[in-house]
PDB file of C-alpha atoms in Angstrom:
ATOM      1  CA  MET F   1     -13.038  15.039 -31.045  1.00 77.00           C
ATOM      2  CA  LEU F   2     -11.875  11.366 -31.547  1.00 81.00           C
ATOM      3  CA  LYS F   3     -12.389   9.489 -27.678  1.00 86.00           C
ATOM      4  CA  GLU F   4      -8.703   8.936 -27.652  1.00 86.00           C
ATOM      5  CA  GLU F   5      -8.378  12.700 -28.016  1.00 87.00           C
ATOM      6  CA  ARG F   6     -10.767  13.360 -24.931  1.00 89.00           C
ATOM      7  CA  PHE F   7      -8.454  10.645 -23.156  1.00 90.00           C
ATOM      8  CA  GLN F   8      -5.486  12.516 -23.340  1.00 89.00           C
ATOM      9  CA  LEU F   9      -6.832  15.682 -22.189  1.00 90.00           C
ATOM     10  CA  ILE F  10      -8.900  14.458 -19.368  1.00 91.00           C
ATOM     11  CA  LEU F  11      -5.442  12.966 -18.230  1.00 88.00           C
ATOM     12  CA  ASP F  12      -3.473  16.272 -19.153  1.00 87.00           C
ATOM     13  CA  ARG F  13      -6.047  17.955 -16.950  1.00 87.00           C
ATOM     14  CA  LEU F  14      -5.572  15.542 -14.092  1.00 85.00           C
ATOM     15  CA  ASN F  15      -1.838  15.929 -14.253  1.00 80.00           C
ATOM     16  CA  ASN F  16      -2.010  19.608 -14.133  1.00 80.00           C
ATOM     17  CA  GLU F  17      -4.944  20.075 -11.418  1.00 79.00           C
ATOM     18  CA  GLN F  18      -4.403  16.851  -9.212  1.00 77.00           C
ATOM     19  CA  LYS F  19      -8.531  16.784  -9.644  1.00 83.00           C
ATOM     20  CA  VAL F  20     -10.833  16.389 -12.255  1.00 88.00           C
ATOM     21  CA  TYR F  21     -14.691  16.953 -12.211  1.00 89.00           C
ATOM     22  CA  LEU F  22     -17.640  16.158 -14.220  1.00 91.00           C
ATOM     23  CA  ALA F  23     -18.777  19.007 -14.777  1.00 91.00           C
ATOM     24  CA  GLY F  24     -15.453  20.998 -16.063  1.00 91.00           C
ATOM     25  CA  LEU F  25     -15.089  18.427 -18.146  1.00 92.00           C
ATOM     26  CA  SER F  26     -18.079  18.683 -19.967  1.00 91.00           C
ATOM     27  CA  ALA F  27     -17.482  21.899 -20.452  1.00 91.00           C
ATOM     28  CA  LEU F  28     -13.769  21.415 -21.590  1.00 90.00           C
ATOM     29  CA  LEU F  29     -14.654  18.584 -23.949  1.00 91.00           C
ATOM     30  CA  ASN F  30     -17.970  19.825 -25.045  1.00 90.00           C
ATOM     31  CA  VAL F  31     -20.043  16.443 -24.834  1.00 92.00           C
ATOM     32  CA  SER F  32     -22.110  15.330 -21.649  1.00 92.00           C
ATOM     33  CA  GLU F  33     -21.624  14.369 -18.130  1.00 90.00           C
ATOM     34  CA  ASP F  34     -22.706  10.918 -18.896  1.00 92.00           C
ATOM     35  CA  THR F  35     -19.995  10.895 -21.660  1.00 93.00           C
ATOM     36  CA  VAL F  36     -17.865  12.022 -19.493  1.00 91.00           C
ATOM     37  CA  ARG F  37     -18.067   9.432 -16.956  1.00 91.00           C
ATOM     38  CA  ARG F  38     -17.989   6.262 -19.308  1.00 92.00           C
ATOM     39  CA  ASP F  39     -14.720   8.108 -20.354  1.00 91.00           C
ATOM     40  CA  ILE F  40     -13.304   8.180 -17.153  1.00 91.00           C
ATOM     41  CA  LYS F  41     -14.667   4.584 -16.196  1.00 89.00           C
ATOM     42  CA  GLU F  42     -12.709   3.138 -19.406  1.00 90.00           C
ATOM     43  CA  LEU F  43      -9.531   5.267 -17.928  1.00 89.00           C
ATOM     44  CA  ALA F  44     -10.029   3.712 -14.530  1.00 85.00           C
ATOM     45  CA  ASP F  45     -10.292   0.191 -15.857  1.00 83.00           C
ATOM     46  CA  GLN F  46      -6.909   0.656 -17.484  1.00 82.00           C
ATOM     47  CA  GLY F  47      -5.638   1.856 -14.261  1.00 78.00           C
ATOM     48  CA  LEU F  48      -4.713   5.178 -15.779  1.00 82.00           C
ATOM     49  CA  LEU F  49      -6.397   7.470 -12.952  1.00 84.00           C
ATOM     50  CA  LYS F  50      -9.212   6.425  -9.801  1.00 82.00           C
ATOM     51  CA  SER F  51     -12.845   7.359 -10.289  1.00 86.00           C
ATOM     52  CA  VAL F  52     -14.281   8.911  -7.270  1.00 83.00           C
ATOM     53  CA  ARG F  53     -17.612  10.527  -6.669  1.00 83.00           C
ATOM     54  CA  GLY F  54     -18.328  13.463  -8.623  1.00 87.00           C
ATOM     55  CA  GLY F  55     -14.468  12.999 -11.072  1.00 88.00           C
ATOM     56  CA  ALA F  56     -11.083  11.570 -10.522  1.00 88.00           C
ATOM     57  CA  VAL F  57      -7.904  11.695  -8.964  1.00 85.00           C
ATOM     58  CA  PRO F  58      -4.942  10.188  -9.597  1.00 84.00           C
ATOM     59  CA  HIS F  59      -3.320   6.862  -8.680  1.00 76.00           C
ATOM     60  CA  SER F  60      -0.193   6.922  -7.098  1.00 71.00           C
ATOM     61  CA  PRO F  61       2.761   7.061  -9.731  1.00 66.00           C
ATOM     62  CA  GLY F  62       4.853   4.425  -8.046  1.00 62.00           C
ATOM     63  CA  PRO F  63       5.851   0.567  -8.903  1.00 55.00           C
ATOM     64  CA  HIS F  64       3.531  -1.244  -6.457  1.00 55.00           C
ATOM     65  CA  HIS F  65       6.452  -4.240  -6.471  1.00 55.00           C
ATOM     66  CA  PHE F  66       9.001  -3.855  -3.823  1.00 58.00           C
ATOM     67  CA  ARG F  67      11.794  -5.118  -6.235  1.00 57.00           C
ATOM     68  CA  ASP F  68      11.041  -2.089  -8.355  1.00 59.00           C
ATOM     69  CA  ARG F  69      10.088   0.314  -5.279  1.00 58.00           C
ATOM     70  CA  VAL F  70      13.377  -0.646  -4.112  1.00 58.00           C
ATOM     71  CA  LEU F  71      15.075   1.151  -6.787  1.00 59.00           C
ATOM     72  CA  ARG F  72      13.041   3.960  -6.968  1.00 59.00           C
ATOM     73  CA  ASP F  73      13.486   7.293  -5.850  1.00 63.00           C
ATOM     74  CA  ASN F  74      16.202   6.623  -3.114  1.00 77.00           C
ATOM     75  CA  GLU F  75      17.637  10.103  -2.419  1.00 87.00           C
ATOM     76  CA  GLN F  76      13.704  11.164  -1.969  1.00 89.00           C
ATOM     77  CA  LYS F  77      13.262   8.223   0.613  1.00 91.00           C
ATOM     78  CA  GLN F  78      17.073   9.085   2.277  1.00 93.00           C
ATOM     79  CA  ILE F  79      15.460  12.537   3.081  1.00 95.00           C
ATOM     80  CA  ILE F  80      12.364  11.394   4.527  1.00 96.00           C
ATOM     81  CA  ALA F  81      14.117   8.562   6.615  1.00 96.00           C
ATOM     82  CA  ASN F  82      16.937  11.144   7.806  1.00 96.00           C
ATOM     83  CA  LYS F  83      13.850  13.152   9.382  1.00 97.00           C
ATOM     84  CA  ALA F  84      12.501  10.342  11.038  1.00 97.00           C
ATOM     85  CA  LEU F  85      14.830   9.334  12.849  1.00 98.00           C
ATOM     86  CA  ASN F  86      14.495  12.558  14.781  1.00 97.00           C
ATOM     87  CA  PHE F  87      11.460  11.208  16.503  1.00 98.00           C
ATOM     88  CA  LEU F  88      12.941   7.672  17.322  1.00 98.00           C
ATOM     89  CA  LYS F  89      14.129   7.879  21.032  1.00 97.00           C
ATOM     90  CA  ASP F  90      15.650   5.193  23.730  1.00 98.00           C
ATOM     91  CA  GLY F  91      13.400   2.942  24.782  1.00 98.00           C
ATOM     92  CA  GLN F  92       9.999   3.005  22.620  1.00 98.00           C
ATOM     93  CA  LEU F  93       8.366   0.195  21.014  1.00 98.00           C
ATOM     94  CA  VAL F  94       7.497   1.141  17.075  1.00 98.00           C
ATOM     95  CA  ILE F  95       5.916  -0.482  14.443  1.00 98.00           C
ATOM     96  CA  PHE F  96       7.635  -0.582  11.216  1.00 98.00           C
ATOM     97  CA  ASP F  97       5.617  -1.250   8.298  1.00 95.00           C
ATOM     98  CA  GLY F  98       6.332  -2.938   4.896  1.00 91.00           C
ATOM     99  CA  GLY F  99       7.614   0.226   2.930  1.00 88.00           C
ATOM    100  CA  THR F 100      10.569   0.955   1.439  1.00 91.00           C
ATOM    101  CA  SER F 101      11.263   4.089   3.309  1.00 93.00           C
ATOM    102  CA  ALA F 102      10.581   2.239   6.542  1.00 95.00           C
ATOM    103  CA  MET F 103      13.552   0.092   5.705  1.00 95.00           C
ATOM    104  CA  LEU F 104      15.664   2.973   4.876  1.00 95.00           C
ATOM    105  CA  ILE F 105      15.174   4.165   8.276  1.00 97.00           C
ATOM    106  CA  ALA F 106      15.771   0.865   9.677  1.00 97.00           C
ATOM    107  CA  LYS F 107      19.124   0.706   7.723  1.00 96.00           C
ATOM    108  CA  SER F 108      20.217   4.251   9.117  1.00 96.00           C
ATOM    109  CA  LEU F 109      19.211   3.544  12.846  1.00 98.00           C
ATOM    110  CA  PRO F 110      21.875   5.010  15.169  1.00 97.00           C
ATOM    111  CA  LYS F 111      24.210   1.895  16.047  1.00 96.00           C
ATOM    112  CA  ASP F 112      23.588   2.632  20.058  1.00 97.00           C
ATOM    113  CA  ILE F 113      19.639   3.503  20.019  1.00 98.00           C
ATOM    114  CA  ARG F 114      17.570   0.801  22.013  1.00 98.00           C
ATOM    115  CA  LEU F 115      14.090   0.325  20.455  1.00 98.00           C
ATOM    116  CA  THR F 116      11.520  -2.736  20.606  1.00 98.00           C
ATOM    117  CA  VAL F 117      10.870  -2.943  16.897  1.00 98.00           C
ATOM    118  CA  VAL F 118       7.472  -4.690  15.650  1.00 98.00           C
ATOM    119  CA  THR F 119       7.382  -5.593  11.834  1.00 98.00           C
ATOM    120  CA  ASN F 120       5.416  -7.448   8.977  1.00 97.00           C
ATOM    121  CA  SER F 121       8.582  -6.812   6.753  1.00 97.00           C
ATOM    122  CA  PHE F 122      10.918  -9.944   6.070  1.00 96.00           C
ATOM    123  CA  PRO F 123      13.411  -7.264   4.828  1.00 95.00           C
ATOM    124  CA  ILE F 124      13.088  -5.178   7.901  1.00 97.00           C
ATOM    125  CA  ALA F 125      13.504  -7.665  10.270  1.00 97.00           C
ATOM    126  CA  SER F 126      16.944  -9.096   8.264  1.00 96.00           C
ATOM    127  CA  ILE F 127      18.268  -6.061   8.482  1.00 96.00           C
ATOM    128  CA  LEU F 128      17.584  -4.928  11.831  1.00 97.00           C
ATOM    129  CA  GLU F 129      18.644  -9.168  12.803  1.00 94.00           C
ATOM    130  CA  GLU F 130      22.011  -7.172  13.092  1.00 93.00           C
ATOM    131  CA  HIS F 131      21.535  -4.293  14.987  1.00 97.00           C
ATOM    132  CA  GLU F 132      22.851  -4.854  18.924  1.00 96.00           C
ATOM    133  CA  HIS F 133      20.252  -3.249  20.369  1.00 98.00           C
ATOM    134  CA  VAL F 134      16.999  -3.330  18.661  1.00 98.00           C
ATOM    135  CA  ASP F 135      14.504  -6.192  19.886  1.00 98.00           C
ATOM    136  CA  VAL F 136      12.728  -7.268  16.311  1.00 98.00           C
ATOM    137  CA  LEU F 137       8.776  -9.235  17.070  1.00 98.00           C
ATOM    138  CA  PHE F 138       7.899 -10.557  13.822  1.00 98.00           C
ATOM    139  CA  ALA F 139       4.197 -10.885  12.635  1.00 97.00           C
ATOM    140  CA  GLY F 140       3.919 -14.029  10.957  1.00 93.00           C
ATOM    141  CA  GLY F 141       1.131 -14.247   8.613  1.00 95.00           C
ATOM    142  CA  ARG F 142       0.998 -15.246   4.798  1.00 96.00           C
ATOM    143  CA  LEU F 143       3.324 -13.828   2.321  1.00 95.00           C
ATOM    144  CA  LEU F 144       1.969 -11.208   0.159  1.00 94.00           C
ATOM    145  CA  LYS F 145       5.205 -12.072  -2.319  1.00 90.00           C
ATOM    146  CA  ASN F 146       4.895  -8.306  -4.425  1.00 85.00           C
ATOM    147  CA  SER F 147       5.568  -6.487  -0.977  1.00 88.00           C
ATOM    148  CA  PHE F 148       7.520  -8.942   1.128  1.00 92.00           C
ATOM    149  CA  VAL F 149       5.173  -8.529   4.165  1.00 96.00           C
ATOM    150  CA  THR F 150       2.513 -11.102   5.927  1.00 97.00           C
ATOM    151  CA  ILE F 151      -1.017 -10.279   6.127  1.00 97.00           C
ATOM    152  CA  GLY F 152      -4.141 -11.924   6.971  1.00 97.00           C
ATOM    153  CA  TYR F 153      -5.700 -12.996  10.740  1.00 97.00           C
ATOM    154  CA  ASP F 154      -2.469 -13.943  12.345  1.00 97.00           C
ATOM    155  CA  THR F 155      -0.904 -10.906  11.473  1.00 98.00           C
ATOM    156  CA  ILE F 156      -3.616  -8.742  12.580  1.00 98.00           C
ATOM    157  CA  GLN F 157      -4.086 -10.383  15.885  1.00 98.00           C
ATOM    158  CA  PHE F 158      -0.284 -10.392  16.686  1.00 98.00           C
ATOM    159  CA  LEU F 159      -0.294  -6.671  16.283  1.00 98.00           C
ATOM    160  CA  LYS F 160      -3.293  -6.276  18.584  1.00 97.00           C
ATOM    161  CA  LYS F 161      -1.108  -7.457  21.135  1.00 97.00           C
ATOM    162  CA  PHE F 162       0.662  -3.791  21.486  1.00 97.00           C
ATOM    163  CA  ARG F 163       0.320  -0.499  21.947  1.00 97.00           C
ATOM    164  CA  ALA F 164       2.842   1.261  19.859  1.00 98.00           C
ATOM    165  CA  ASP F 165       4.761   4.783  20.879  1.00 98.00           C
ATOM    166  CA  ILE F 166       4.964   5.308  16.972  1.00 98.00           C
ATOM    167  CA  CYS F 167       4.001   3.601  13.679  1.00 98.00           C
ATOM    168  CA  LEU F 168       6.332   4.505  10.747  1.00 98.00           C
ATOM    169  CA  LEU F 169       3.763   3.896   7.572  1.00 97.00           C
ATOM    170  CA  GLY F 170       4.647   3.446   3.985  1.00 93.00           C
ATOM    171  CA  ILE F 171       2.049   5.686   1.852  1.00 90.00           C
ATOM    172  CA  CYS F 172       0.931   4.390  -1.431  1.00 89.00           C
ATOM    173  CA  SER F 173      -1.410   7.086  -1.375  1.00 92.00           C
ATOM    174  CA  ILE F 174      -3.036   9.621   0.465  1.00 94.00           C
ATOM    175  CA  HIS F 175      -5.800  12.323  -0.327  1.00 92.00           C
ATOM    176  CA  SER F 176      -7.098  14.885   2.079  1.00 91.00           C
ATOM    177  CA  HIS F 177     -10.801  14.117   1.504  1.00 89.00           C
ATOM    178  CA  LEU F 178     -10.194  10.326   0.560  1.00 89.00           C
ATOM    179  CA  GLY F 179      -7.604   9.348   3.079  1.00 95.00           C
ATOM    180  CA  VAL F 180      -4.821   7.349   3.050  1.00 96.00           C
ATOM    181  CA  THR F 181      -5.694   4.412   0.255  1.00 94.00           C
ATOM    182  CA  GLY F 182      -3.692   1.503  -0.965  1.00 92.00           C
ATOM    183  CA  PRO F 183      -3.196  -1.128  -3.687  1.00 88.00           C
ATOM    184  CA  ASP F 184      -3.893  -4.290  -1.941  1.00 92.00           C
ATOM    185  CA  TYR F 185      -6.939  -4.951   0.114  1.00 94.00           C
ATOM    186  CA  GLU F 186      -5.374  -7.346   2.621  1.00 96.00           C
ATOM    187  CA  GLU F 187      -2.033  -5.561   3.442  1.00 96.00           C
ATOM    188  CA  SER F 188      -4.505  -2.169   4.085  1.00 96.00           C
ATOM    189  CA  GLU F 189      -6.086  -4.460   6.483  1.00 97.00           C
ATOM    190  CA  VAL F 190      -2.752  -4.843   8.231  1.00 97.00           C
ATOM    191  CA  LYS F 191      -1.821  -1.300   8.100  1.00 97.00           C
ATOM    192  CA  ARG F 192      -5.483  -0.199   9.617  1.00 97.00           C
ATOM    193  CA  ALA F 193      -4.218  -1.993  12.540  1.00 97.00           C
ATOM    194  CA  MET F 194      -0.915  -1.204  12.904  1.00 98.00           C
ATOM    195  CA  ILE F 195      -2.820   2.491  13.071  1.00 98.00           C
ATOM    196  CA  GLU F 196      -5.083   1.476  15.908  1.00 97.00           C
ATOM    197  CA  CYS F 197      -2.399  -0.303  18.231  1.00 97.00           C
ATOM    198  CA  SER F 198      -0.523   3.278  18.157  1.00 98.00           C
ATOM    199  CA  ARG F 199      -0.066   6.527  20.150  1.00 98.00           C
ATOM    200  CA  GLU F 200       1.815   8.828  17.072  1.00 98.00           C
ATOM    201  CA  VAL F 201       1.621   7.354  13.119  1.00 98.00           C
ATOM    202  CA  ILE F 202       4.070   8.850  11.181  1.00 98.00           C
ATOM    203  CA  ALA F 203       3.306   8.648   7.443  1.00 97.00           C
ATOM    204  CA  LEU F 204       6.307   8.396   5.303  1.00 97.00           C
ATOM    205  CA  ALA F 205       5.330   9.804   1.774  1.00 93.00           C
ATOM    206  CA  SER F 206       7.030  11.431  -1.185  1.00 91.00           C
ATOM    207  CA  VAL F 207       5.375  14.340  -2.310  1.00 91.00           C
ATOM    208  CA  GLU F 208       4.606  12.422  -5.497  1.00 88.00           C
ATOM    209  CA  LYS F 209       2.209  10.451  -3.624  1.00 90.00           C
ATOM    210  CA  LEU F 210       0.187  13.229  -2.086  1.00 92.00           C
ATOM    211  CA  ALA F 211      -3.442  13.911  -3.439  1.00 89.00           C
ATOM    212  CA  THR F 212      -3.892  10.596  -4.953  1.00 90.00           C
ATOM    213  CA  ALA F 213      -6.000   7.329  -4.480  1.00 88.00           C
ATOM    214  CA  GLU F 214      -5.831   3.548  -4.727  1.00 89.00           C
ATOM    215  CA  ALA F 215      -8.862   0.802  -4.574  1.00 84.00           C
ATOM    216  CA  HIS F 216      -8.507   0.004  -0.809  1.00 92.00           C
ATOM    217  CA  TYR F 217      -9.136   2.098   2.043  1.00 94.00           C
ATOM    218  CA  VAL F 218      -6.830   2.455   5.249  1.00 96.00           C
ATOM    219  CA  CYS F 219      -8.162   5.432   7.403  1.00 97.00           C
ATOM    220  CA  PRO F 220      -8.966   8.935   7.397  1.00 97.00           C
ATOM    221  CA  ALA F 221      -6.064  11.398   6.294  1.00 96.00           C
ATOM    222  CA  GLU F 222      -6.692  13.065   9.936  1.00 96.00           C
ATOM    223  CA  GLN F 223      -6.190   9.923  12.178  1.00 97.00           C
ATOM    224  CA  LEU F 224      -2.199  10.858  11.021  1.00 97.00           C
ATOM    225  CA  SER F 225      -0.487  12.206  13.623  1.00 97.00           C
ATOM    226  CA  MET F 226       2.234  13.513  10.677  1.00 97.00           C
ATOM    227  CA  ILE F 227       3.307  13.343   7.227  1.00 98.00           C
ATOM    228  CA  ILE F 228       7.295  13.228   6.575  1.00 97.00           C
ATOM    229  CA  THR F 229       7.886  14.094   3.016  1.00 96.00           C
ATOM    230  CA  ASP F 230      11.002  14.584   1.120  1.00 94.00           C
ATOM    231  CA  GLN F 231       9.865  18.244   0.591  1.00 94.00           C
ATOM    232  CA  PRO F 232      10.167  21.045   2.610  1.00 93.00           C
ATOM    233  CA  ALA F 233       7.186  21.383   5.070  1.00 91.00           C
ATOM    234  CA  ASP F 234       6.385  24.721   4.511  1.00 90.00           C
ATOM    235  CA  LYS F 235       4.929  24.394   0.845  1.00 92.00           C
ATOM    236  CA  GLU F 236       1.940  25.756   0.088  1.00 90.00           C
ATOM    237  CA  GLU F 237       0.488  22.778  -1.103  1.00 87.00           C
ATOM    238  CA  PHE F 238       0.721  21.307   2.192  1.00 94.00           C
ATOM    239  CA  LYS F 239      -2.024  23.499   3.808  1.00 94.00           C
ATOM    240  CA  ILE F 240      -4.758  21.733   3.112  1.00 94.00           C
ATOM    241  CA  TYR F 241      -3.131  18.699   5.367  1.00 95.00           C
ATOM    242  CA  THR F 242      -2.018  21.180   7.748  1.00 95.00           C
ATOM    243  CA  ASP F 243      -5.545  22.591   7.926  1.00 95.00           C
ATOM    244  CA  ILE F 244      -6.792  19.006   9.160  1.00 95.00           C
ATOM    245  CA  GLY F 245      -4.561  18.731  11.941  1.00 95.00           C
ATOM    246  CA  ILE F 246      -1.352  16.739  10.449  1.00 97.00           C
ATOM    247  CA  ARG F 247       1.713  17.801  10.681  1.00 97.00           C
ATOM    248  CA  MET F 248       3.712  18.215   7.940  1.00 97.00           C
ATOM    249  CA  VAL F 249       7.463  17.695   8.168  1.00 96.00           C
TER     250      VAL F 249
END
């Protein structure tokens, strides 16, 4: 079997099962585990999957640049935003991270709700500038240009000043065992700071981002209070998250 054929079979199996194991692929391809390991490394180097101990999991399928994400899956994101609005109440201090789902929540806030919002997102700060009853506290720092958010030491130190009621956390990838991960190291550090200063963490993730992984670790999945998705909360595939104490909405 040619190497390119092995690659395609690995990717097909990963697409169908959301995780592949060295031993299973070795038997399927009739090659040694060392060969499979080298194949997975090549595919990981090409950005086609994420290599993990004993096998591989998918990358998040979405684009990473903010401009591209704004135009993607808006119907699904609006479903997530509408669900999230049910958890926002007058008087709360809420952290909005820089995800496009969080941006849609900002756009959808009722005109009469009274919140204090902490954010590192330029687009979200711009949207909420027009909201009469929302006070906005902006976390300064260095601009991460592909996400339009601030990152770095100053951003993290600013976030540490608060004890938020809720953190609305955009998710690039989440896996029940590998946790929450992202494609950028410094942005992942900021997300961790947001989580650590929040009483409740609401992850915003379309269903395609579940059971995927990126390079930079944010937190264990169990640290999330709930995951809001664009699918019905009682789907059987969500049981793996409810079993570890995460509410699915």
